[in-house]
Coordinates of C-alpha atoms in Angstrom, one line a residue:
Chain A
M1 CA -2.9 4.2 43.7
T2 CA -3.4 7.9 45.0
G3 CA -1.4 9.2 42.0
L4 CA -3.6 7.2 39.7
W5 CA -6.8 8.4 41.3
S6 CA -5.6 12.1 41.4
L7 CA -4.5 12.2 38.0
T8 CA -7.7 10.4 36.7
R9 CA -9.7 13.2 38.6
R10 CA -7.5 16.0 37.1
N11 CA -7.9 14.8 33.5
T12 CA -11.8 14.4 33.8
K13 CA -12.0 17.9 35.7
L14 CA -9.8 19.4 32.9
F15 CA -12.3 18.1 30.1
F16 CA -15.3 19.3 31.8
K17 CA -13.7 22.6 32.7
D18 CA -12.1 23.3 29.4
K19 CA -15.1 24.8 27.3
G20 CA -13.3 24.5 24.0
M21 CA -12.7 20.7 24.3
F22 CA -16.1 20.1 26.1
I23 CA -18.1 21.9 23.4
S24 CA -15.9 20.5 20.4
S25 CA -16.4 16.9 21.6
L26 CA -20.3 17.6 21.3
I27 CA -20.3 19.1 18.0
T28 CA -21.1 15.9 16.1
P29 CA -24.1 14.7 18.3
L30 CA -25.3 18.3 17.9
I31 CA -25.1 18.2 14.2
L32 CA -27.1 15.0 14.2
L33 CA -29.8 16.6 16.5
V34 CA -29.9 19.4 14.1
L35 CA -30.3 17.2 11.1
Y36 CA -33.1 15.2 12.7
V37 CA -35.0 18.3 14.0
T38 CA -34.7 20.1 10.5
F39 CA -35.4 17.3 8.2
L40 CA -34.2 13.5 8.9
A41 CA -36.9 12.8 11.2
N42 CA -39.6 13.7 8.8
V43 CA -37.8 11.9 6.1
Y44 CA -37.7 8.8 8.2
R45 CA -41.4 9.4 9.3
D46 CA -42.5 9.6 5.8
G47 CA -40.2 6.4 5.0
F48 CA -42.2 4.4 7.5
M49 CA -45.6 5.7 7.0
S50 CA -45.2 4.6 3.2
A51 CA -44.0 1.1 4.1
V52 CA -47.0 0.4 6.2
A53 CA -49.4 2.3 4.0
G54 CA -53.1 1.1 3.8
M55 CA -52.5 -0.4 7.4
N56 CA -54.3 0.9 10.3
I57 CA -51.4 1.9 12.8
D58 CA -51.1 3.9 15.9
V59 CA -48.9 6.8 14.8
T60 CA -46.9 6.7 18.2
I61 CA -45.3 3.3 16.9
I62 CA -43.9 5.5 14.0
D63 CA -42.9 8.1 16.5
G64 CA -41.3 5.6 18.6
T65 CA -39.3 4.1 15.8
V66 CA -38.1 7.7 14.5
G67 CA -37.1 8.3 18.0
G68 CA -35.3 5.2 18.9
Q69 CA -33.4 5.8 15.7
L70 CA -32.6 9.1 16.8
I71 CA -31.3 8.4 20.2
S72 CA -29.5 5.1 19.2
S73 CA -27.6 7.3 16.4
L74 CA -26.9 10.0 19.1
L75 CA -25.5 7.7 21.4
A76 CA -23.5 6.0 18.9
V77 CA -21.8 9.1 18.0
C78 CA -21.3 10.6 21.5
C79 CA -19.6 7.5 22.5
V80 CA -16.7 7.7 20.0
T81 CA -16.4 11.3 19.4
V82 CA -16.7 12.5 23.1
A83 CA -14.0 9.7 23.8
F84 CA -11.9 11.0 21.1
C85 CA -12.1 14.6 22.2
S86 CA -11.5 14.1 25.8
N87 CA -8.5 11.9 25.2
L88 CA -7.0 14.7 23.2
L89 CA -5.9 15.9 26.7
M90 CA -3.0 13.6 26.2
I91 CA -1.7 15.8 23.3
Q92 CA -2.5 18.8 25.0
D93 CA -0.7 18.0 28.0
K94 CA 2.5 17.7 25.6
T95 CA 2.2 20.9 24.0
S96 CA 1.2 22.8 27.4
G97 CA 4.4 21.5 29.2
A98 CA 1.9 19.8 31.7
R99 CA 3.2 16.5 31.1
A100 CA 6.7 17.4 31.8
D101 CA 5.6 18.9 35.1
I102 CA 3.6 15.6 36.1
T103 CA 6.5 13.2 35.1
V104 CA 9.2 15.7 37.0
S105 CA 7.3 13.9 39.8
P106 CA 7.9 10.4 40.9
V107 CA 4.8 9.1 39.2
K108 CA 5.1 6.3 36.8
K109 CA 4.5 6.9 32.9
S110 CA 2.2 3.8 32.9
T111 CA 0.1 5.5 35.7
L112 CA -0.3 8.4 33.5
A113 CA -1.2 6.3 30.3
I114 CA -3.9 4.5 32.5
S115 CA -5.1 7.9 33.9
Y116 CA -5.8 9.1 30.4
F117 CA -7.8 6.2 29.5
L118 CA -9.9 6.2 32.8
A119 CA -10.6 9.6 32.7
S120 CA -11.6 9.6 28.9
A121 CA -13.7 6.6 29.5
F122 CA -15.4 8.1 32.7
S123 CA -15.9 11.6 30.9
T124 CA -17.7 9.7 28.2
V125 CA -19.8 7.6 30.2
I126 CA -21.0 10.6 32.0
I127 CA -22.1 12.3 28.7
G128 CA -23.3 8.9 27.3
F129 CA -25.6 8.3 30.1
T130 CA -26.9 12.0 30.3
A131 CA -27.4 11.6 26.7
L132 CA -29.4 8.2 27.3
G133 CA -31.3 9.6 29.9
A134 CA -32.2 12.6 27.9
G135 CA -33.2 10.4 24.8
L136 CA -35.3 8.1 27.2
L137 CA -37.4 10.9 28.5
Y138 CA -37.7 12.0 24.8
L139 CA -38.8 8.6 23.9
L140 CA -41.4 8.7 26.7
K141 CA -42.8 11.7 25.2
M142 CA -42.8 10.3 21.6
G143 CA -43.6 6.6 22.2
W144 CA -42.5 4.4 24.8
Y145 CA -42.2 0.6 24.0
M146 CA -39.0 0.0 25.8
S147 CA -38.5 -2.7 28.7
L148 CA -36.1 -2.5 31.8
S149 CA -34.1 -5.0 30.1
D150 CA -34.0 -2.7 26.9
V151 CA -32.8 0.0 29.0
L152 CA -30.2 -1.7 30.7
L153 CA -28.7 -3.4 27.6
M154 CA -28.5 0.1 26.1
A155 CA -26.6 1.3 29.1
L156 CA -24.3 -1.6 28.5
D157 CA -24.0 -0.8 24.8
V158 CA -23.0 2.9 25.9
I159 CA -20.2 1.4 28.2
L160 CA -19.1 -0.9 25.4
L161 CA -18.9 1.4 22.8
T162 CA -17.3 4.2 25.2
L163 CA -14.7 1.5 25.8
F164 CA -14.1 0.9 22.2
G165 CA -14.0 4.5 21.4
T166 CA -11.5 5.4 24.2
A167 CA -9.0 2.5 23.3
L168 CA -9.4 3.6 19.6
S169 CA -8.7 7.2 20.5
S170 CA -5.7 6.2 23.0
C171 CA -3.9 4.3 20.0
I172 CA -4.6 7.1 17.6
N173 CA -3.8 10.0 19.8
F174 CA -0.7 8.3 21.7
P175 CA 2.0 9.1 19.1
L176 CA 0.6 12.6 18.3
S177 CA 2.5 15.7 19.9
T178 CA 1.2 19.0 18.2
N179 CA -1.8 21.0 18.1
G180 CA -2.2 20.6 14.5
Q181 CA -2.3 17.0 14.7
A182 CA -4.6 17.0 17.8
S183 CA -6.9 19.7 15.6
A184 CA -6.7 17.4 12.6
V185 CA -7.6 14.2 14.3
G186 CA -10.6 16.0 16.3
T187 CA -12.0 17.2 12.9
I188 CA -11.7 13.9 11.0
V189 CA -13.4 12.0 13.7
S190 CA -16.1 14.6 14.3
A191 CA -16.7 15.1 10.8
G192 CA -16.4 11.4 9.6
Y193 CA -17.6 9.2 12.3
G194 CA -21.3 10.0 12.2
F195 CA -21.2 8.4 8.6
I196 CA -19.1 5.4 8.9
C197 CA -21.1 4.4 11.7
G198 CA -24.3 4.6 10.3
A199 CA -25.6 7.7 12.6
Y200 CA -26.2 10.2 9.9
M201 CA -27.6 7.9 7.4
P202 CA -28.2 4.1 7.6
I203 CA -25.4 2.1 6.3
S204 CA -28.0 0.1 4.2
N205 CA -28.3 3.3 2.0
F206 CA -24.7 2.9 1.0
S207 CA -23.5 1.2 -2.0
G208 CA -22.8 -2.5 -1.5
G209 CA -18.8 -2.1 -1.7
L210 CA -18.9 0.6 0.8
Q211 CA -21.3 -1.5 3.0
K212 CA -18.6 -4.4 2.9
V213 CA -15.7 -1.9 3.8
I214 CA -18.0 -0.5 6.9
S215 CA -18.8 -4.0 8.1
F216 CA -15.3 -4.4 9.2
L217 CA -15.4 -1.5 11.3
P218 CA -16.3 -2.6 14.8
G219 CA -18.0 0.7 15.7
T220 CA -20.8 -0.3 13.2
Y221 CA -21.8 -3.2 15.3
G222 CA -22.2 -0.9 18.3
T223 CA -24.5 1.4 16.4
S224 CA -26.5 -1.6 15.4
L225 CA -26.8 -3.0 18.9
L226 CA -27.9 0.4 20.3
R227 CA -30.5 0.3 17.6
N228 CA -31.7 -3.2 18.1
H229 CA -32.4 -2.5 22.0
A230 CA -33.9 0.9 21.4
L231 CA -36.3 -0.4 18.7
R232 CA -36.9 -3.9 20.3
G233 CA -40.1 -2.8 21.8
V234 CA -41.3 -1.1 18.9
Y235 CA -41.0 -4.2 16.6
A236 CA -42.8 -6.3 19.3
E237 CA -45.4 -3.7 19.2
M238 CA -45.6 -3.9 15.4
T239 CA -46.0 -7.7 15.7
D240 CA -48.7 -7.5 18.2
A241 CA -50.2 -4.9 15.8
G242 CA -50.3 -7.4 13.2
F243 CA -47.8 -6.1 11.1
P244 CA -46.4 -8.9 8.5
E245 CA -42.9 -10.4 9.5
E246 CA -41.5 -9.1 6.1
V247 CA -42.4 -5.5 6.6
I248 CA -40.9 -5.5 10.1
N249 CA -37.8 -7.3 8.8
S250 CA -37.7 -4.7 5.8
I251 CA -37.7 -1.9 8.5
R252 CA -35.0 -3.7 10.4
D253 CA -32.9 -3.9 7.3
S254 CA -33.4 -0.3 6.2
I255 CA -32.1 1.1 9.7
D256 CA -29.4 -1.3 10.4
C257 CA -30.8 -3.3 13.0
N258 CA -29.8 -6.2 10.7
I259 CA -26.3 -6.0 9.8
Y260 CA -24.8 -8.2 7.2
F261 CA -21.1 -9.3 6.9
F262 CA -20.6 -10.6 3.3
G263 CA -24.4 -11.7 3.0
T264 CA -24.6 -13.5 6.4
K265 CA -26.8 -11.8 9.0
V266 CA -24.6 -11.1 12.0
S267 CA -26.3 -12.0 15.5
E268 CA -26.4 -9.6 18.5
G269 CA -24.1 -12.2 20.2
A270 CA -21.5 -11.8 17.4
M271 CA -22.0 -8.1 17.6
Y272 CA -20.8 -8.0 21.3
A273 CA -18.0 -10.3 20.5
V274 CA -16.7 -8.2 17.8
L275 CA -17.0 -5.0 19.8
A276 CA -15.6 -6.5 23.2
G277 CA -12.8 -8.1 21.2
S278 CA -11.9 -5.2 19.2
T279 CA -11.7 -3.1 22.3
A280 CA -9.6 -5.6 24.2
L281 CA -7.2 -5.8 21.0
L282 CA -7.2 -1.7 21.0
I283 CA -6.2 -2.0 24.8
G284 CA -3.6 -4.5 24.0
I285 CA -2.1 -2.2 21.4
Y286 CA -2.2 0.8 23.5
V287 CA -0.2 -1.1 26.4
L288 CA 2.2 -2.3 23.8
M289 CA 2.9 1.3 22.4
N290 CA 3.5 2.4 25.9
V291 CA 5.9 -0.3 26.8
L292 CA 7.8 -0.1 23.3
K293 CA 8.0 3.8 23.9
K294 CA 9.6 3.1 27.3
A295 CA 11.8 0.4 25.6
R296 CA 13.0 2.8 22.8
K297 CA 13.8 5.5 25.5
R298 CA 16.1 3.2 27.2
Chain B
M1 CA 30.5 20.4 51.9
E2 CA 28.9 17.3 50.2
N3 CA 28.0 17.3 46.4
I4 CA 24.3 17.3 46.0
I5 CA 24.5 17.2 42.2
E6 CA 27.5 15.6 40.3
I7 CA 27.7 15.5 36.6
N8 CA 30.7 13.6 34.9
H9 CA 31.4 13.8 31.3
L10 CA 27.9 14.2 30.4
S11 CA 26.9 14.6 26.6
K12 CA 23.8 14.8 24.7
S13 CA 23.2 15.3 21.1
F14 CA 20.3 16.2 18.7
G15 CA 21.1 14.7 15.3
E16 CA 24.3 16.5 14.4
V17 CA 23.7 19.2 17.2
K18 CA 25.7 18.7 20.3
A19 CA 23.5 20.1 22.9
V20 CA 26.0 19.2 25.7
S21 CA 29.5 17.9 25.3
D22 CA 31.5 16.4 28.1
L23 CA 30.0 18.4 30.8
T24 CA 31.6 17.8 34.3
L25 CA 30.2 19.9 37.3
R26 CA 29.4 19.6 40.9
V27 CA 27.0 21.5 43.2
K28 CA 27.5 21.8 46.8
K29 CA 24.6 21.1 49.2
G30 CA 22.9 24.5 50.1
E31 CA 24.5 26.6 47.9
L32 CA 22.9 28.8 45.1
F33 CA 24.4 27.6 41.8
A34 CA 24.1 29.6 38.6
F35 CA 24.0 28.2 35.1
L36 CA 24.6 30.9 32.4
G37 CA 24.7 30.7 28.7
V38 CA 22.8 32.2 25.6
N39 CA 19.7 30.3 24.4
G40 CA 20.7 26.9 22.7
A41 CA 24.0 26.7 25.1
G42 CA 22.9 23.6 26.6
K43 CA 21.5 24.6 30.0
S44 CA 17.8 23.2 29.5
T45 CA 19.0 20.0 28.2
T46 CA 21.3 19.6 31.2
I47 CA 18.2 20.5 33.5
S48 CA 16.0 18.0 31.6
I49 CA 18.3 15.4 32.0
I50 CA 18.8 16.0 35.6
C51 CA 15.0 15.7 36.0
G52 CA 14.8 12.5 34.3
Q53 CA 13.0 13.9 31.3
L54 CA 15.7 13.4 28.7
E55 CA 18.0 10.4 28.3
K56 CA 21.6 11.1 28.0
D57 CA 23.9 9.7 25.4
G58 CA 26.9 9.3 27.6
G59 CA 28.2 10.4 31.1
E60 CA 26.8 10.0 34.8
V61 CA 24.6 12.1 36.7
F62 CA 24.0 11.7 40.6
V63 CA 21.6 13.9 42.6
C64 CA 21.6 13.4 46.3
G65 CA 24.0 10.5 45.9
E66 CA 21.5 8.6 43.6
N67 CA 22.2 7.6 40.0
I68 CA 19.6 8.9 37.6
E69 CA 19.8 5.7 35.6
K70 CA 19.1 3.7 38.7
N71 CA 17.1 5.3 40.9
S72 CA 15.2 8.1 39.1
R73 CA 12.1 7.9 41.3
E74 CA 14.0 8.6 44.1
I75 CA 15.5 11.4 42.7
K76 CA 12.2 13.0 41.6
K77 CA 10.8 12.9 45.1
K78 CA 14.0 15.3 46.0
I79 CA 14.0 17.9 43.6
G80 CA 11.3 20.4 42.6
V81 CA 11.6 22.5 39.3
V82 CA 10.2 25.8 38.1
F83 CA 10.1 25.5 34.2
Q84 CA 10.6 28.2 32.0
N85 CA 7.2 28.5 30.9
S86 CA 4.1 27.7 33.4
A87 CA 3.0 24.0 33.2
L88 CA 0.1 24.2 35.3
D89 CA -3.3 23.4 34.1
S90 CA -5.1 26.8 32.9
A91 CA -8.6 25.7 33.2
L92 CA -8.4 24.6 36.8
S93 CA -8.3 26.6 40.2
V94 CA -4.8 27.2 41.9
R95 CA -6.2 24.6 44.8
D96 CA -7.0 22.0 42.4
N97 CA -3.8 22.6 40.5
L98 CA -1.7 22.2 43.7
K99 CA -4.0 19.4 45.2
S100 CA -3.3 17.1 42.0
R101 CA 0.3 17.9 41.8
A102 CA 0.9 17.3 45.8
A103 CA -1.1 13.8 45.4
L104 CA 1.6 12.7 42.9
Y105 CA 4.1 13.0 45.9
G106 CA 1.8 11.4 48.2
I107 CA 0.7 14.6 49.9
T108 CA -3.1 14.3 50.5
G109 CA -5.9 15.3 53.1
K110 CA -4.8 17.2 56.2
N111 CA -1.0 17.1 55.1
F112 CA -2.0 18.9 51.9
T113 CA -4.0 21.2 53.6
K114 CA -1.4 22.1 56.1
R115 CA 1.3 22.4 53.3
L116 CA -1.0 24.7 50.9
S117 CA -1.6 27.1 53.9
E118 CA 2.2 27.4 54.6
L119 CA 3.0 28.1 50.8
A120 CA 0.1 30.4 50.3
E121 CA 1.6 32.4 53.5
L122 CA 5.1 32.1 52.2
L123 CA 4.2 33.2 48.7
D124 CA 1.2 35.6 49.4
F125 CA -1.4 33.9 47.3
E126 CA -4.0 33.0 50.0
N127 CA -6.6 35.1 48.1
L128 CA -5.7 33.3 44.8
L129 CA -6.7 29.8 45.9
G130 CA -10.1 29.7 44.2
R131 CA -9.0 31.4 41.3
T132 CA -8.5 29.9 37.8
V133 CA -4.9 29.6 36.8
G134 CA -5.5 30.8 33.2
K135 CA -7.0 34.1 34.6
L136 CA -4.0 34.9 36.8
S137 CA -1.1 37.6 35.9
G138 CA 2.0 36.4 35.1
G139 CA 3.5 37.3 38.4
Q140 CA 0.7 35.7 40.3
R141 CA 1.1 32.6 38.1
R142 CA 4.9 32.5 38.8
R143 CA 4.2 32.4 42.5
I144 CA 2.0 29.4 42.1
D145 CA 4.6 27.8 39.8
I146 CA 7.0 28.1 42.7
A147 CA 4.7 26.8 45.3
R148 CA 4.0 23.8 43.0
A149 CA 7.7 23.1 42.9
L150 CA 8.0 23.4 46.4
I151 CA 4.9 21.4 47.6
H152 CA 7.0 18.2 48.4
R153 CA 9.7 20.1 50.2
P154 CA 12.4 19.4 47.8
Q155 CA 16.1 19.4 49.0
V156 CA 17.1 20.8 45.3
L157 CA 15.1 23.6 43.5
I158 CA 15.7 23.8 39.9
L159 CA 14.8 27.2 38.8
D160 CA 14.8 27.4 34.8
E161 CA 14.8 31.1 33.9
P162 CA 12.1 31.9 36.9
T163 CA 12.3 35.7 36.7
T164 CA 12.2 36.3 32.9
G165 CA 9.3 38.6 32.2
L166 CA 8.5 39.3 35.8
D167 CA 7.6 42.5 37.5
P168 CA 10.4 43.7 40.2
Q169 CA 8.2 43.1 42.9
T170 CA 7.6 39.4 42.1
R171 CA 11.2 38.9 41.5
R172 CA 12.2 40.4 45.0
L173 CA 9.5 38.1 46.5
L174 CA 10.8 35.0 44.7
W175 CA 14.3 35.7 45.8
N176 CA 13.4 36.5 49.2
V177 CA 11.4 33.1 49.6
V178 CA 14.4 31.4 48.0
Q179 CA 16.8 32.8 50.2
S180 CA 14.9 32.2 53.3
L181 CA 14.3 28.5 52.3
R182 CA 18.2 28.3 51.9
K183 CA 18.6 29.4 55.5
T184 CA 16.1 27.5 57.2
D185 CA 16.2 24.0 55.1
N186 CA 19.6 24.3 53.7
M187 CA 17.8 23.8 50.1
T188 CA 20.1 23.7 47.3
V189 CA 19.1 26.0 44.3
F190 CA 20.0 25.2 40.7
L191 CA 19.6 28.5 38.7
T192 CA 19.6 29.4 35.1
T193 CA 19.1 33.2 34.2
H194 CA 19.5 35.8 32.0
Y195 CA 19.8 38.4 34.6
M196 CA 23.5 38.9 35.5
E197 CA 22.7 40.5 38.6
E198 CA 21.0 37.1 40.0
A199 CA 24.1 35.3 38.8
A200 CA 26.1 37.7 40.7
D201 CA 24.8 36.5 44.1
A202 CA 25.2 33.1 43.4
D203 CA 28.1 31.0 45.5
Y204 CA 29.3 29.3 42.4
V205 CA 28.7 30.2 38.5
I206 CA 29.2 28.1 35.4
I207 CA 28.9 29.8 32.0
L208 CA 28.1 27.4 29.3
D209 CA 28.8 28.0 25.6
S210 CA 28.1 25.5 22.7
G211 CA 27.3 22.7 25.4
K212 CA 30.9 23.1 26.9
I213 CA 32.0 24.9 30.0
S214 CA 33.8 28.2 29.0
A215 CA 34.5 29.7 32.6
E216 CA 33.6 28.5 36.2
G217 CA 34.1 29.9 39.7
T218 CA 32.7 32.2 42.4
P219 CA 31.5 35.4 40.9
L220 CA 34.5 37.1 42.7
E221 CA 37.0 34.6 41.1
L222 CA 35.2 35.3 37.8
K223 CA 35.3 39.2 38.0
N224 CA 38.9 39.0 39.2
K225 CA 39.8 36.8 36.2
Y226 CA 37.8 37.9 33.2
T227 CA 37.4 41.9 34.0
G228 CA 39.3 44.6 35.6
D229 CA 38.1 47.3 37.9
F230 CA 36.4 50.6 37.2
I231 CA 37.0 53.9 38.6
T232 CA 34.1 56.1 38.1
L233 CA 35.4 59.6 38.5
Y234 CA 32.9 62.3 39.0
N235 CA 32.7 65.8 37.0
P236 CA 36.1 65.2 35.7
T237 CA 37.8 68.0 33.5
E238 CA 38.8 67.2 29.7
D239 CA 42.4 68.1 31.0
A240 CA 42.3 65.7 33.9
L241 CA 41.4 62.6 31.6
E242 CA 44.1 63.5 29.2
T243 CA 46.5 63.7 32.2
L244 CA 45.5 60.1 33.1
G245 CA 46.0 59.0 29.6
L246 CA 43.9 55.9 30.0
P247 CA 40.9 54.6 28.2
Y248 CA 37.5 55.6 29.7
E249 CA 33.9 55.7 29.1
K250 CA 32.0 59.0 29.1
I251 CA 28.8 59.0 31.2
R252 CA 26.5 61.8 32.0
D253 CA 28.5 63.5 34.8
A254 CA 31.3 61.0 35.3
A255 CA 33.8 59.0 33.3
R256 CA 34.6 55.2 33.9
I257 CA 37.9 54.5 33.7
A258 CA 39.0 50.9 33.2
V259 CA 41.9 49.7 35.2
G260 CA 43.7 46.3 35.4
N261 CA 42.9 45.6 39.1
T262 CA 42.4 47.1 42.6
A263 CA 46.1 47.6 43.0
Q264 CA 46.4 49.6 40.0
A265 CA 43.5 51.7 40.7
T266 CA 45.0 52.5 44.4
A267 CA 48.2 53.4 42.7
L268 CA 46.4 55.8 40.0
I269 CA 44.6 57.4 42.8
T270 CA 47.6 58.1 45.0
K271 CA 49.6 59.4 42.2
H272 CA 46.9 61.9 41.2
P273 CA 45.2 62.9 44.5
E274 CA 44.3 66.4 43.0
I275 CA 42.2 64.6 40.2
F276 CA 40.4 62.1 42.4
T277 CA 38.5 64.0 44.9
D278 CA 35.3 62.5 44.1
Y279 CA 35.4 58.8 43.1
E280 CA 34.4 55.2 43.4
I281 CA 36.1 52.1 42.6
T282 CA 34.0 49.2 41.5
K283 CA 34.8 45.5 40.4
G284 CA 33.7 44.6 36.7
K285 CA 30.1 43.3 36.7
M286 CA 29.0 39.7 35.6
D287 CA 27.8 40.9 32.2
D288 CA 31.5 42.1 31.7
V289 CA 32.5 38.6 32.6
F290 CA 30.0 37.0 30.2
L291 CA 30.8 39.3 27.6
S292 CA 34.8 38.5 28.1
V293 CA 34.2 34.6 28.3
T294 CA 31.6 34.3 25.3
G295 CA 31.9 37.5 23.2
K296 CA 28.3 37.6 23.6
K297 CA 26.1 39.8 25.7
L298 CA 22.9 38.5 27.4
T299 CA 19.9 40.7 27.3
G300 CA 16.7 39.5 29.0
G301 CA 17.0 36.1 26.9
D302 CA 18.8 37.4 23.4
E303 CA 22.0 37.1 22.3
K304 CA 23.9 40.0 20.8

């Protein structure tokens, strides 16, 4: 147990002290932030305004909607890209020789594998919660419509999505052993994940075929859960302000609060089941990969 | 003296390449054991197998009486390894590095603090504890590598080319520490090196070539077997050298005359006392042994 705790602490410390790894993990969220600041926020604001044109509406509701969309997108990419980048340590340790130095001690390989998982999840949760805190402060300034349960559910979403990202990255990084491979994985995930999870652009804007493909990716449901919880209060306020249900529903559709799997709307419960189930499956695969490697070595 | 490492018919191949082939050796408790060979001779492969980093294809390996296949974790508690290249975490401080590694052996809290201060004093790095490892010089970093290998008081210290590229001061410090631990703790040292003068101080030497043992013995046995003696004759005249009629190598103010052994050297000197007025007799060096055995020269890691 001492070994596991010590390795987890070492891995976590390394992530935060290795400036290269730390900064590269934040590139995607930073890109997203720049996109929002430069034009996306205005595009969405204009879009929502045109949807409610002719209605008497408090501008903070619109700002709250744009803000909610921003922080849910930010958290959705953060939880996965940070997990991927922090988990690159398992490759870096192979190339630097640190893994050999660690395994020359009487520590079990399974302990080392668990320590990578725990450290990656822990580092990502720290960053995710920091981002959540900053996002909530931003919403407080732009337009606060959230309840305590919304905040707690968002925290739960961050934890679930972090575990999903950590489990996925553990499976992908496990067989890799060179800096080139690590760099390729980091680049692909950083560049691509923002698109496929609907953070850069809502999935509803994609073509029908692509939407169907993306509906098979569990991360999509994580983004949608975050969005639902970030915007639930805004939608309630819109209802109270007398917005027609069709308008609210079309906003929900347009920013992926409603996700459809082959035409069927996916409930929040189903989204949690998909996310938790796929995380459990990926953890199972990671365990199996470790067991098979040990068996093959024998 | 009991065997602390026992290897029987060890073999390991990587595809078609036989890295180690039918290797059998014994390392006695408390001795300095030197394992020599050019790059690719199989030294690091053997070390990796002893440390449980690599699976062997055949043969048996026992360390401290335990079979590596059956009790690898027990063996790992008893060996310390200094790798060719530093394997510490560059982004962490010296203290954090040693703390995280010590915990893997169950050394934590006060026990760690005590051990850390002992090692810091022994290896003279008290002033480096808070420094980031990545910012240390090569020599400073090597001292920390050695501290890491010694953190759990191993019975066997494996040094894989520990002094390559080090300044003379750090090399001296390293050897002083190793010799002192051998005396005080009866620690066994398993050394691979490219520096023949380090191998000359070993208790037993094995020369490995293409995964097989080419020669083995004490440095004296190897020198007697594979090289002759040399008489260095200072300020000789050309006539004197012609009179001797033996092969010699001219050096700045002397000539180095090769003779078969010490007896021949003595006979030659007593035969020509008028020529041998200023001279010295030396044994062949380990470089000469290595060259004679393998036909190759070792110069700081490169085969020639």
